[in-house]
Coordinates of C-alpha atoms and ligand atoms in Angstrom, one line a residue:
M205 CA 16.6 -98.0 -44.2
T206 CA 14.6 -100.8 -45.9
Q207 CA 16.3 -103.0 -48.4
A208 CA 14.5 -105.2 -51.0
P209 CA 15.9 -108.7 -50.5
G210 CA 18.6 -109.7 -52.8
K211 CA 19.3 -106.2 -53.9
L212 CA 22.1 -105.3 -51.5
V213 CA 25.7 -106.0 -52.4
Q214 CA 28.2 -105.8 -49.5
A215 CA 31.4 -104.5 -51.1
S216 CA 33.7 -103.5 -48.4
A217 CA 30.9 -103.0 -46.1
V218 CA 29.5 -100.3 -48.4
P219 CA 26.1 -100.9 -49.9
H220 CA 25.4 -100.3 -53.6
V221 CA 23.1 -101.1 -56.3
V222 CA 22.8 -104.2 -58.4
T223 CA 19.4 -103.8 -60.2
E224 CA 18.5 -101.8 -63.3
L225 CA 18.4 -98.1 -63.1
P226 CA 15.9 -96.6 -63.4
G227 CA 13.8 -99.3 -62.0
P228 CA 10.0 -99.9 -62.6
R229 CA 8.8 -97.5 -59.7
A230 CA 11.2 -94.9 -60.6
R231 CA 10.1 -95.0 -64.4
A232 CA 6.5 -94.7 -63.2
H233 CA 7.2 -91.8 -60.8
I234 CA 9.1 -89.9 -63.6
E235 CA 6.2 -90.2 -65.9
F236 CA 4.0 -88.7 -63.1
D237 CA 6.6 -85.9 -62.3
R238 CA 6.8 -84.9 -65.9
Q239 CA 3.0 -84.0 -66.0
W240 CA 3.3 -81.5 -63.1
T241 CA 6.7 -80.1 -62.6
S242 CA 8.3 -77.2 -64.5
P243 CA 10.2 -78.4 -67.4
S244 CA 13.0 -75.8 -66.7
L245 CA 14.5 -78.1 -64.0
P246 CA 17.8 -79.7 -65.2
R247 CA 17.2 -83.2 -64.0
A248 CA 20.7 -84.6 -64.5
Y249 CA 19.7 -88.3 -64.7
P250 CA 16.8 -90.5 -63.5
V251 CA 17.5 -91.1 -59.8
V252 CA 14.4 -90.9 -57.5
P253 CA 15.7 -90.7 -54.0
V254 CA 13.2 -91.5 -51.1
R255 CA 15.7 -92.1 -48.1
G256 CA 19.2 -91.1 -47.1
H257 CA 21.6 -92.1 -44.4
G258 CA 25.3 -91.0 -44.3
C259 CA 26.6 -91.3 -47.9
T260 CA 23.9 -93.7 -49.1
I261 CA 20.6 -92.8 -50.8
E262 CA 17.8 -95.4 -51.2
D263 CA 15.8 -94.9 -54.3
I264 CA 12.2 -95.6 -54.8
D265 CA 12.9 -99.2 -56.0
G266 CA 14.9 -100.0 -52.9
N267 CA 18.3 -99.7 -54.7
L268 CA 21.2 -98.2 -52.5
L269 CA 23.4 -95.7 -54.1
L270 CA 26.6 -94.3 -53.1
D271 CA 26.2 -90.4 -53.1
F272 CA 29.3 -88.6 -54.2
N273 CA 27.0 -85.5 -55.1
A274 CA 25.5 -84.7 -51.6
G275 CA 22.4 -83.1 -53.1
I276 CA 24.8 -80.6 -55.1
A277 CA 27.3 -80.2 -52.2
V278 CA 24.6 -79.7 -49.6
T279 CA 24.4 -82.5 -47.1
S280 CA 27.8 -81.9 -45.5
T281 CA 27.1 -84.0 -42.4
G282 CA 25.5 -86.8 -44.5
H283 CA 22.0 -87.5 -45.1
S284 CA 19.8 -87.3 -42.0
H285 CA 22.7 -87.1 -39.4
P286 CA 21.0 -88.1 -36.1
E287 CA 22.3 -85.0 -34.4
V288 CA 21.0 -82.7 -37.0
V289 CA 17.7 -84.7 -37.0
R290 CA 17.3 -84.3 -33.1
A291 CA 18.1 -80.6 -33.4
I292 CA 15.4 -80.2 -36.2
Q293 CA 12.7 -82.2 -34.2
E294 CA 13.4 -80.4 -31.0
Q295 CA 13.0 -77.0 -32.6
A296 CA 10.0 -78.0 -34.7
G297 CA 8.3 -79.0 -31.5
K298 CA 9.0 -75.7 -29.9
L299 CA 8.6 -73.0 -32.6
I300 CA 8.7 -73.4 -36.4
H301 CA 8.3 -69.8 -37.6
Y302 CA 7.9 -66.3 -36.3
S303 CA 10.0 -64.1 -38.7
A304 CA 13.2 -62.1 -38.3
D305 CA 11.1 -58.9 -37.9
F306 CA 11.0 -59.8 -34.4
Y307 CA 13.5 -61.0 -31.7
L308 CA 13.9 -64.7 -32.2
P309 CA 16.4 -66.0 -29.8
I310 CA 17.8 -68.8 -32.1
Y311 CA 18.2 -66.1 -34.9
A312 CA 20.7 -64.0 -32.8
E313 CA 22.3 -67.2 -31.6
M314 CA 22.9 -68.3 -35.3
C315 CA 24.4 -64.9 -36.1
A316 CA 26.6 -64.9 -33.2
E317 CA 27.8 -68.5 -34.3
L318 CA 28.4 -67.5 -37.9
A319 CA 30.3 -64.3 -36.7
R320 CA 32.5 -66.6 -34.4
I321 CA 33.6 -68.7 -37.4
A322 CA 33.7 -65.8 -39.9
P323 CA 37.2 -65.2 -41.5
M324 CA 37.3 -61.6 -40.4
K325 CA 39.4 -59.8 -37.8
E326 CA 36.8 -57.1 -37.1
K327 CA 33.7 -58.0 -35.3
P328 CA 31.2 -59.3 -37.9
R329 CA 27.4 -58.9 -38.2
V330 CA 25.2 -61.5 -40.0
F331 CA 21.9 -61.4 -42.2
L332 CA 20.3 -64.8 -42.5
T333 CA 18.5 -65.9 -45.7
N334 CA 16.8 -69.1 -47.2
S335 CA 19.2 -69.8 -50.0
G336 CA 22.5 -69.1 -51.7
T337 CA 21.1 -66.7 -54.3
E338 CA 19.5 -64.5 -51.5
A339 CA 22.7 -64.4 -49.7
V340 CA 24.6 -63.1 -52.9
E341 CA 21.7 -60.6 -53.4
G342 CA 21.9 -59.2 -49.9
A343 CA 25.7 -59.1 -50.2
V344 CA 25.5 -57.0 -53.3
K345 CA 22.8 -54.7 -52.0
L346 CA 24.9 -54.1 -48.9
A347 CA 27.9 -53.3 -51.1
R348 CA 26.2 -50.9 -53.3
Y349 CA 24.5 -49.2 -50.2
A350 CA 27.6 -48.9 -48.1
T351 CA 30.0 -47.8 -50.8
G352 CA 27.5 -45.6 -52.7
R353 CA 29.1 -47.1 -55.8
Q354 CA 27.2 -48.9 -58.5
Y355 CA 29.5 -51.1 -60.6
L356 CA 30.1 -54.8 -59.8
V357 CA 32.7 -57.3 -61.2
S358 CA 32.3 -61.0 -61.2
F359 CA 34.2 -63.6 -63.1
L360 CA 33.8 -65.8 -66.4
G361 CA 32.8 -69.2 -65.2
A362 CA 31.1 -67.9 -62.1
F363 CA 27.7 -69.2 -60.9
H364 CA 26.0 -67.2 -58.1
G365 CA 22.4 -68.1 -58.5
R366 CA 19.2 -67.6 -60.6
T367 CA 17.5 -64.5 -59.2
Y368 CA 18.1 -61.4 -61.3
G369 CA 21.1 -60.1 -59.3
S370 CA 22.8 -63.4 -58.9
V371 CA 22.2 -64.5 -62.4
S372 CA 23.6 -61.3 -63.9
L373 CA 26.8 -62.0 -61.9
T374 CA 26.8 -65.6 -63.3
A375 CA 28.8 -66.2 -66.4
S376 CA 29.2 -70.0 -66.5
K377 CA 26.6 -70.9 -69.2
A378 CA 24.8 -68.8 -71.8
K379 CA 21.6 -70.8 -71.1
Y380 CA 21.4 -69.1 -67.7
H381 CA 20.8 -65.8 -69.4
A382 CA 19.1 -66.9 -72.6
G383 CA 15.6 -65.4 -72.9
F384 CA 15.9 -63.5 -69.7
G385 CA 17.6 -60.3 -70.7
P386 CA 18.4 -57.5 -70.0
M387 CA 20.4 -58.5 -67.0
L388 CA 21.2 -56.1 -64.1
P389 CA 23.2 -53.2 -65.5
G390 CA 26.6 -52.3 -64.3
V391 CA 28.1 -55.9 -64.2
F392 CA 31.5 -56.7 -65.6
H393 CA 33.0 -60.3 -66.0
A394 CA 36.7 -60.7 -65.4
P395 CA 38.9 -63.7 -66.4
F396 CA 39.3 -66.0 -63.5
G397 CA 42.1 -68.0 -61.9
H398 CA 45.5 -67.0 -63.3
V399 CA 47.6 -64.3 -61.5
A400 CA 48.5 -62.9 -64.9
D401 CA 44.8 -62.4 -65.7
L402 CA 44.7 -59.7 -62.8
K403 CA 46.1 -57.2 -65.3
W404 CA 42.8 -57.1 -66.9
F405 CA 41.5 -54.8 -64.1
D406 CA 44.1 -52.2 -64.8
E407 CA 44.6 -52.5 -68.5
V408 CA 40.9 -53.2 -69.5
L409 CA 38.4 -52.3 -66.8
F410 CA 39.8 -49.3 -65.1
D411 CA 41.4 -48.1 -68.3
R412 CA 38.6 -48.4 -70.7
E413 CA 35.3 -49.2 -69.0
V414 CA 34.7 -47.5 -65.7
P415 CA 37.0 -45.8 -63.0
P416 CA 37.9 -47.9 -60.0
T417 CA 36.2 -45.3 -57.8
E418 CA 32.9 -46.3 -59.1
V419 CA 33.2 -50.1 -58.5
A420 CA 31.4 -51.3 -55.4
A421 CA 32.5 -54.8 -55.2
I422 CA 34.4 -57.7 -56.8
V423 CA 32.3 -60.9 -56.2
V424 CA 34.3 -64.1 -56.4
E425 CA 33.8 -67.8 -55.6
P426 CA 37.2 -68.7 -54.0
I427 CA 36.9 -72.0 -55.9
Q428 CA 34.5 -72.0 -58.8
G429 CA 31.7 -74.6 -58.5
E430 CA 29.2 -74.8 -61.4
G431 CA 31.8 -73.3 -63.6
G432 CA 33.9 -76.5 -63.4
Y433 CA 35.4 -76.8 -59.9
V434 CA 38.2 -74.5 -60.8
V435 CA 41.0 -73.8 -58.1
P436 CA 42.6 -70.4 -58.8
E437 CA 46.4 -70.1 -58.8
D438 CA 48.2 -69.3 -55.5
G439 CA 48.4 -65.4 -55.5
F440 CA 45.1 -64.8 -57.4
M441 CA 43.0 -64.3 -54.3
Q442 CA 45.7 -62.3 -52.6
G443 CA 45.8 -60.2 -55.8
L444 CA 42.2 -59.5 -55.8
R445 CA 42.5 -58.4 -52.1
R446 CA 45.3 -55.9 -53.2
I447 CA 43.2 -54.5 -56.0
C448 CA 40.3 -54.0 -53.5
D449 CA 42.4 -52.3 -50.9
E450 CA 44.1 -50.0 -53.5
H451 CA 40.7 -48.7 -54.7
G452 CA 38.3 -49.1 -51.8
I453 CA 36.4 -51.9 -53.6
L454 CA 34.7 -54.5 -51.3
L455 CA 35.7 -58.3 -51.8
I456 CA 32.7 -60.5 -51.6
A457 CA 33.5 -64.2 -51.3
D458 CA 30.6 -66.5 -52.5
E459 CA 31.3 -69.6 -50.4
V460 CA 27.9 -71.0 -51.1
Q461 CA 29.4 -74.3 -52.7
C462 CA 33.0 -74.2 -51.7
G463 CA 32.6 -73.2 -47.9
A464 CA 31.2 -74.8 -44.7
G465 CA 34.2 -77.2 -44.3
R466 CA 34.3 -78.8 -47.7
T467 CA 37.9 -78.0 -48.4
G468 CA 39.1 -78.9 -44.8
K469 CA 39.0 -75.4 -43.7
M470 CA 35.6 -73.7 -42.7
W471 CA 36.0 -71.3 -45.6
A472 CA 37.8 -71.9 -48.9
I473 CA 39.2 -68.5 -48.9
Q474 CA 41.2 -69.3 -45.8
N475 CA 43.3 -71.6 -47.9
W476 CA 44.9 -68.3 -49.2
D477 CA 44.8 -66.5 -45.9
V478 CA 42.7 -63.8 -47.5
E479 CA 40.0 -61.8 -45.5
P480 CA 36.8 -60.9 -47.5
D481 CA 34.7 -57.9 -46.6
I482 CA 31.5 -59.9 -47.1
L483 CA 31.0 -63.7 -47.3
A484 CA 28.0 -65.4 -48.5
T485 CA 27.1 -69.0 -47.4
A486 CA 24.3 -71.5 -47.8
K487 CA 24.3 -75.2 -49.0
G488 CA 26.4 -77.2 -46.6
I489 CA 26.0 -74.7 -43.6
A490 CA 22.7 -76.4 -42.6
S491 CA 23.0 -80.0 -43.9
G492 CA 20.0 -79.6 -46.2
M493 CA 17.7 -77.2 -44.3
T494 CA 17.1 -74.0 -46.2
L495 CA 19.6 -71.6 -44.7
G496 CA 21.9 -69.0 -46.1
A497 CA 23.7 -65.9 -44.8
F498 CA 25.9 -63.0 -45.6
I499 CA 28.4 -61.9 -43.0
A500 CA 30.0 -58.5 -43.1
R501 CA 32.3 -56.5 -41.0
D502 CA 30.5 -54.5 -38.4
S503 CA 31.5 -51.1 -39.9
L504 CA 29.9 -52.2 -43.1
M505 CA 26.8 -53.8 -42.0
T506 CA 25.8 -51.0 -39.6
K507 CA 25.8 -48.5 -42.6
W508 CA 22.2 -49.6 -43.2
G509 CA 19.2 -49.1 -40.8
P510 CA 15.9 -50.6 -40.2
G511 CA 13.8 -51.6 -43.2
A512 CA 16.7 -51.4 -45.6
H513 CA 16.7 -55.2 -46.1
G514 CA 14.6 -57.8 -44.4
T515 CA 13.0 -61.2 -44.9
T516 CA 9.9 -63.2 -43.8
Y517 CA 11.4 -66.7 -43.8
G518 CA 15.2 -66.1 -43.7
G519 CA 16.7 -67.6 -40.4
N520 CA 13.9 -69.9 -39.8
P521 CA 14.4 -71.4 -36.4
V522 CA 14.2 -75.0 -37.6
A523 CA 16.9 -74.3 -40.2
C524 CA 19.0 -72.5 -37.6
A525 CA 18.8 -75.5 -35.3
A526 CA 20.0 -77.7 -38.1
S527 CA 22.8 -75.3 -38.9
L528 CA 24.1 -75.0 -35.1
A529 CA 24.2 -78.8 -35.0
T530 CA 26.0 -78.9 -38.4
I531 CA 28.8 -76.4 -37.4
K532 CA 29.3 -78.4 -34.2
L533 CA 29.9 -81.6 -36.4
L534 CA 32.0 -79.9 -38.9
E535 CA 34.3 -78.6 -36.2
G536 CA 34.1 -81.9 -34.3
G537 CA 35.9 -83.8 -36.9
L538 CA 34.2 -83.6 -40.3
M539 CA 36.6 -80.9 -41.6
A540 CA 39.5 -83.2 -40.7
N541 CA 37.8 -86.0 -42.4
A542 CA 37.4 -83.9 -45.5
V543 CA 41.1 -83.5 -45.6
A544 CA 42.0 -87.3 -45.2
R545 CA 39.2 -88.6 -47.5
G546 CA 40.1 -85.9 -49.9
A547 CA 43.7 -87.0 -50.2
E548 CA 42.6 -90.6 -50.8
L549 CA 40.2 -89.8 -53.5
M550 CA 42.7 -87.3 -55.2
A551 CA 45.4 -89.9 -55.3
G552 CA 43.0 -92.5 -56.7
L553 CA 41.6 -90.2 -59.3
R554 CA 45.2 -89.1 -60.4
R555 CA 46.1 -92.9 -60.7
L556 CA 43.0 -93.2 -62.9
Q557 CA 44.1 -90.1 -64.9
A558 CA 47.6 -91.8 -65.6
Q559 CA 45.6 -95.0 -66.5
F560 CA 43.2 -93.2 -69.0
P561 CA 45.1 -90.0 -70.1
S562 CA 43.2 -89.8 -73.4
V563 CA 39.9 -89.1 -71.7
I564 CA 40.8 -87.7 -68.3
T565 CA 42.6 -84.3 -68.9
D566 CA 42.7 -83.0 -65.2
V567 CA 42.2 -83.8 -61.7
R568 CA 42.1 -80.9 -59.2
G569 CA 40.6 -79.7 -55.9
I570 CA 41.1 -79.2 -52.3
G571 CA 39.6 -81.6 -49.7
L572 CA 36.3 -83.0 -50.8
M573 CA 35.8 -80.6 -53.7
I574 CA 37.3 -82.3 -56.5
G575 CA 36.9 -81.9 -60.2
V576 CA 37.9 -84.5 -62.9
E577 CA 38.0 -83.0 -66.3
F578 CA 37.4 -85.0 -69.4
D579 CA 38.5 -84.3 -73.0
T580 CA 34.9 -83.8 -74.2
H581 CA 31.3 -83.2 -72.8
E582 CA 30.3 -86.4 -74.4
H583 CA 32.8 -88.3 -72.3
S584 CA 32.0 -86.5 -69.0
A585 CA 28.2 -87.2 -69.7
A586 CA 28.9 -90.8 -70.5
V587 CA 31.0 -91.4 -67.3
E588 CA 28.2 -89.7 -65.2
W589 CA 25.8 -92.1 -66.7
A590 CA 28.0 -95.1 -66.3
A591 CA 28.7 -94.2 -62.9
F592 CA 25.0 -93.9 -62.2
Q593 CA 24.4 -97.3 -63.8
R594 CA 26.8 -98.8 -61.1
G595 CA 25.0 -97.0 -58.2
L596 CA 27.5 -94.0 -57.8
L597 CA 25.9 -90.6 -57.9
T598 CA 28.1 -87.8 -59.3
L599 CA 27.3 -84.6 -61.2
E600 CA 28.8 -82.7 -64.1
C601 CA 29.7 -79.1 -64.0
G602 CA 31.6 -76.7 -66.3
H603 CA 31.7 -78.1 -69.9
S604 CA 33.2 -81.5 -69.3
V605 CA 33.9 -81.8 -65.7
I606 CA 32.6 -84.4 -63.1
R607 CA 32.4 -82.9 -59.6
I608 CA 33.3 -85.3 -56.7
A609 CA 31.6 -83.7 -53.7
P610 CA 30.5 -86.3 -51.2
P611 CA 29.1 -85.7 -47.6
L612 CA 32.0 -85.0 -45.3
V613 CA 31.2 -88.2 -43.2
L614 CA 32.6 -90.3 -46.2
T615 CA 34.5 -93.2 -44.7
E616 CA 37.7 -94.8 -46.1
A617 CA 35.7 -97.8 -47.3
E618 CA 33.1 -95.7 -49.1
A619 CA 35.9 -93.7 -50.7
A620 CA 37.5 -96.9 -51.9
V621 CA 34.2 -98.3 -53.4
G622 CA 33.4 -95.0 -55.0
L623 CA 36.9 -94.9 -56.7
E624 CA 36.3 -98.5 -57.8
L625 CA 32.9 -97.7 -59.2
F626 CA 34.1 -94.5 -61.0
G627 CA 37.1 -96.3 -62.4
E628 CA 34.8 -98.9 -63.9
A629 CA 32.8 -96.2 -65.4
V630 CA 35.8 -94.4 -66.9
A631 CA 37.1 -97.7 -68.3
E632 CA 33.8 -98.5 -70.0
V633 CA 33.8 -95.0 -71.6
A634 CA 37.4 -95.1 -72.6
A635 CA 37.0 -98.5 -74.2
K636 CA 34.4 -97.0 -76.6
A637 CA 36.3 -93.8 -77.3
Ligands
PLP296 C1 28.7 -70.5 -55.6 C2 27.1 -70.6 -55.6 N1 26.5 -69.4 -55.3 C3 25.2 -69.2 -55.3 C4 24.4 -70.5 -55.6 C5 22.9 -70.3 -55.5 O1 22.4 -70.9 -54.3 P1 21.0 -71.4 -54.2 O2 20.6 -72.5 -55.3 O3 20.7 -71.8 -52.9 O4 20.1 -70.3 -54.6 C6 25.0 -71.7 -55.9 C7 24.2 -72.8 -56.2 O5 24.7 -73.8 -56.8 C8 26.4 -71.7 -56.0 O6 27.0 -72.8 -56.2

């Protein structure tokens, strides 16, 4: 990593920024960007990353930033982990693309590896995609195909992606639907998270809307991501499994954000010992290369035949190589690290809540998937900005929540510096509240 002289502060051996943000090169680049890119991109704040290493991002002005966002919960093994880079380089030198319409060896190897780590007793089969939204689309297509049923249930607060099927299942913010209607027909949104809410299925959906025999699947994020890092009550996931079993409905776990080791288990649903019928993954499973997958029980996946579903790029060999290296690293210590660092961050953030109870209203999460809820959106936005000004990258979600989702390689020293910077940001905002 390059460093502009005098810009590096060694705080507990963790580099972070001291100059203005955004700097002059960042401002010039943002002006260029705004002429050419789609204005639909959310662009949370003006960071211009050019290099990454572990939990550190270097921006275009040479500032070093501590990354508690991981490119939206993606770079699980840290930025440019040497073993992931080596796997990518090796595969790129051999074969970059041929397509899953043919018998790529690494494609089948990747499927077998995901089947090995799938939270399913029956032998699973796997379909590889390029992204999270494609994994959800594929899971839903399989569910309708295999059951012959048409209706789908997802949850208020859910985010499943931006293609038409996934965005129809999404109900975290109205702006994701605004101007795009009508959505996919046959989708119902249930309340999320409380065991008592489960009565909605019998009392509302099955009684007044549609019979359970016509519902193909319940699609759920075991921990809601974009909706605010919401952890359901113990018993909620088990309750969903019971409803599915009772009525022959498939349970689809969308583990795109909460899976791939982030909670300290490979899959978040394993925190409740619940087995899904189909599991969708992406983001952290390949450390930033574009890979997604949906994994289903053999007896389900074998219901469809050649041509029913396919892809040109999904399961790209380079992305598969990155993912095989990633899974090795997750199992080789990073999931355990997520538990240890998560406990430190959770304890520190709860101390911060006790210090500033008027602005921080909740701290929740499992492992390195932590949500800090503020009393207002103005306050969470101001804390996100104040943290950025100190060289700490975080990202809002829900209406007034800051997500803490660093790479799983986070060290104890980095966790401590991150807490310090976040604490300063909260103190600054609380002083003005
Ligand atoms: C739970 C969940 N599902 C699906 C998606 C969509 O993934 P992608 O952006 O890769 O299409 C996301 C993205 O944030 C997500 O958090």
